[in-house]
Coordinates of C-alpha atoms in Angstrom, one line a residue:
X1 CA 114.2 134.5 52.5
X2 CA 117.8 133.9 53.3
X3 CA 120.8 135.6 52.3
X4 CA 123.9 133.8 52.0
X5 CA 127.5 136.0 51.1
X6 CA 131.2 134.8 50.6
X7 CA 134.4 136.8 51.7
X8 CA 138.0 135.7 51.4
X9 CA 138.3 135.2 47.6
X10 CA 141.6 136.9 46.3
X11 CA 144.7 136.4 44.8
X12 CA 147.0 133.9 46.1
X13 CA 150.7 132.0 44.8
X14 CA 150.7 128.3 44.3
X15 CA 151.4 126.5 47.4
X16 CA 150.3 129.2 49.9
X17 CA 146.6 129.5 51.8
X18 CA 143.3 131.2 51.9
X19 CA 140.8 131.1 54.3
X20 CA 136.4 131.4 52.8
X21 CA 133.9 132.6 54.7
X22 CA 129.8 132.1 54.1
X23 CA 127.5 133.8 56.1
X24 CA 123.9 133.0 56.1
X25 CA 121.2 135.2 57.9
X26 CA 117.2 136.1 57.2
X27 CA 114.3 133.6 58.1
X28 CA 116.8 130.6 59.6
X29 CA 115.7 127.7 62.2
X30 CA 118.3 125.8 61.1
X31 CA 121.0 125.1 58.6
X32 CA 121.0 121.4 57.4
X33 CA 124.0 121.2 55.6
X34 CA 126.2 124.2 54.1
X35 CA 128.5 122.9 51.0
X36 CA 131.2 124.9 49.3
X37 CA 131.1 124.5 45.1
X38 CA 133.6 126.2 42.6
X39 CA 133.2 127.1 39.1
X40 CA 136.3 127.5 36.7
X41 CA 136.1 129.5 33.6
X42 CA 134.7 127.1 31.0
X43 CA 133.5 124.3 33.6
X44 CA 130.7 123.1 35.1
X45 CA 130.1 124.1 38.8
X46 CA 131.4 121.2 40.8
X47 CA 131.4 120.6 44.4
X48 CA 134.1 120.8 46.6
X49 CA 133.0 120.2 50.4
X50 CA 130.4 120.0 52.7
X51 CA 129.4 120.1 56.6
X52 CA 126.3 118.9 58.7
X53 CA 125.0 120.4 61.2
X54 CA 126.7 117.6 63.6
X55 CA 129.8 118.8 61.9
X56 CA 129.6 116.0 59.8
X57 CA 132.3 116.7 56.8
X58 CA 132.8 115.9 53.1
X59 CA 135.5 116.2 50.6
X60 CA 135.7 116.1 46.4
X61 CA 138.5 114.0 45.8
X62 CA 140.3 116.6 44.4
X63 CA 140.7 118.5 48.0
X64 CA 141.3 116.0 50.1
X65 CA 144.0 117.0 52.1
X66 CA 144.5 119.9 51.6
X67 CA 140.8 121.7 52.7
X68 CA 139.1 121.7 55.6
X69 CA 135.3 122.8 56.0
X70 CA 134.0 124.2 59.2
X71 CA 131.2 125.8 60.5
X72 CA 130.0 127.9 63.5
X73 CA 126.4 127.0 63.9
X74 CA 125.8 130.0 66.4
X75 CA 127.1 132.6 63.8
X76 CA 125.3 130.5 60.9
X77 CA 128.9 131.0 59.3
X78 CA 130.8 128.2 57.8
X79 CA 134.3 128.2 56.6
X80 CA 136.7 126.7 53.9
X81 CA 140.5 126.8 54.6
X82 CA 142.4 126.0 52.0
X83 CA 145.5 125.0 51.8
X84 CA 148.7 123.6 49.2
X85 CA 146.7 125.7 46.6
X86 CA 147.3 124.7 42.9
X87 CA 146.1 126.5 39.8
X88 CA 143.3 124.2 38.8
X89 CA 142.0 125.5 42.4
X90 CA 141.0 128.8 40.0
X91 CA 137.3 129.9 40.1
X92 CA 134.8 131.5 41.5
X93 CA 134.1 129.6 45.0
X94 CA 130.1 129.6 45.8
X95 CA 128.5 128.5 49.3
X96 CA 125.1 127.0 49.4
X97 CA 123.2 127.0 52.9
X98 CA 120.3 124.6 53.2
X99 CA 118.1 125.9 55.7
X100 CA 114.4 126.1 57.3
X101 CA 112.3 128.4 58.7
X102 CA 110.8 126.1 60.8
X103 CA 110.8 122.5 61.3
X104 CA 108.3 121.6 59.3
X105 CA 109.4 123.8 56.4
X106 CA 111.0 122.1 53.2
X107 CA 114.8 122.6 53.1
X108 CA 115.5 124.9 50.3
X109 CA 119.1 125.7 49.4
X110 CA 120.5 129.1 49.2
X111 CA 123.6 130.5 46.6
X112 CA 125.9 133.3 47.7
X113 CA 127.4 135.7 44.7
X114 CA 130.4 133.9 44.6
X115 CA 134.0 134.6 45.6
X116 CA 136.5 134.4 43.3
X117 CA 139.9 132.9 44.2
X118 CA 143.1 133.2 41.8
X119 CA 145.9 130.6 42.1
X120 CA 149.2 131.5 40.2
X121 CA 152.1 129.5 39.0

């Protein structure tokens, strides 16, 4: 089993900057691919980022530019710095590791709780 947990979430002004952690840790061999997602009140859980194991990176349209995934593959930790924050950047920011315990395992994804993140005008 693995557990994945967000820190960073908070309260922030338009046009300033937070920085999201996800931490993974249990049964790991390796983490694939760990994505960031965000859910607004009302809205479908969309996806916002993700980053390969190569360090391989990927952007919703509506971050590009102004986030930046990363990862530290010894620490099984990746990050999402975000910056020029804007109101519709409200929700509840979720990371998903996709791991095995082995190589020949399937790779399962793995939710955190969630860390919400505030944006205001």
């Amino acid at each position: 089993q693995v557990h994945v947990v967000e820190s960073g979430g908070g309260l922030v002004q338009a046009g300033g900057s937070l920085r999201l952690s996800c931490a993974a840790s249990g049964s790991i061999f390796s983490i694939n691919v760990m994505g960031w997602y965000r859910q607004a009140p009302g809205k479908q859980r969309e996806w916002v980022a993700t980053i390969t194991s190569g360090g391989t990176t990927d952007y919703a349209d509506s971050v590009k530019g102004r986030f930046t995934i990363s990862r530290d593959n010894a620490k099984n930790t990746a990050f999402l710095q975000m910056n020029s924050l804007k109101p519709e950047d409200t929700a509840v920011y979720y990371c998903n590791a996709a791991t095995q315990p082995d190589d020949a395992a399937p790779i399962i994804g793995y939710w955190g709780k969630g860390t919400p993140v505030t944006v205001s005008s």
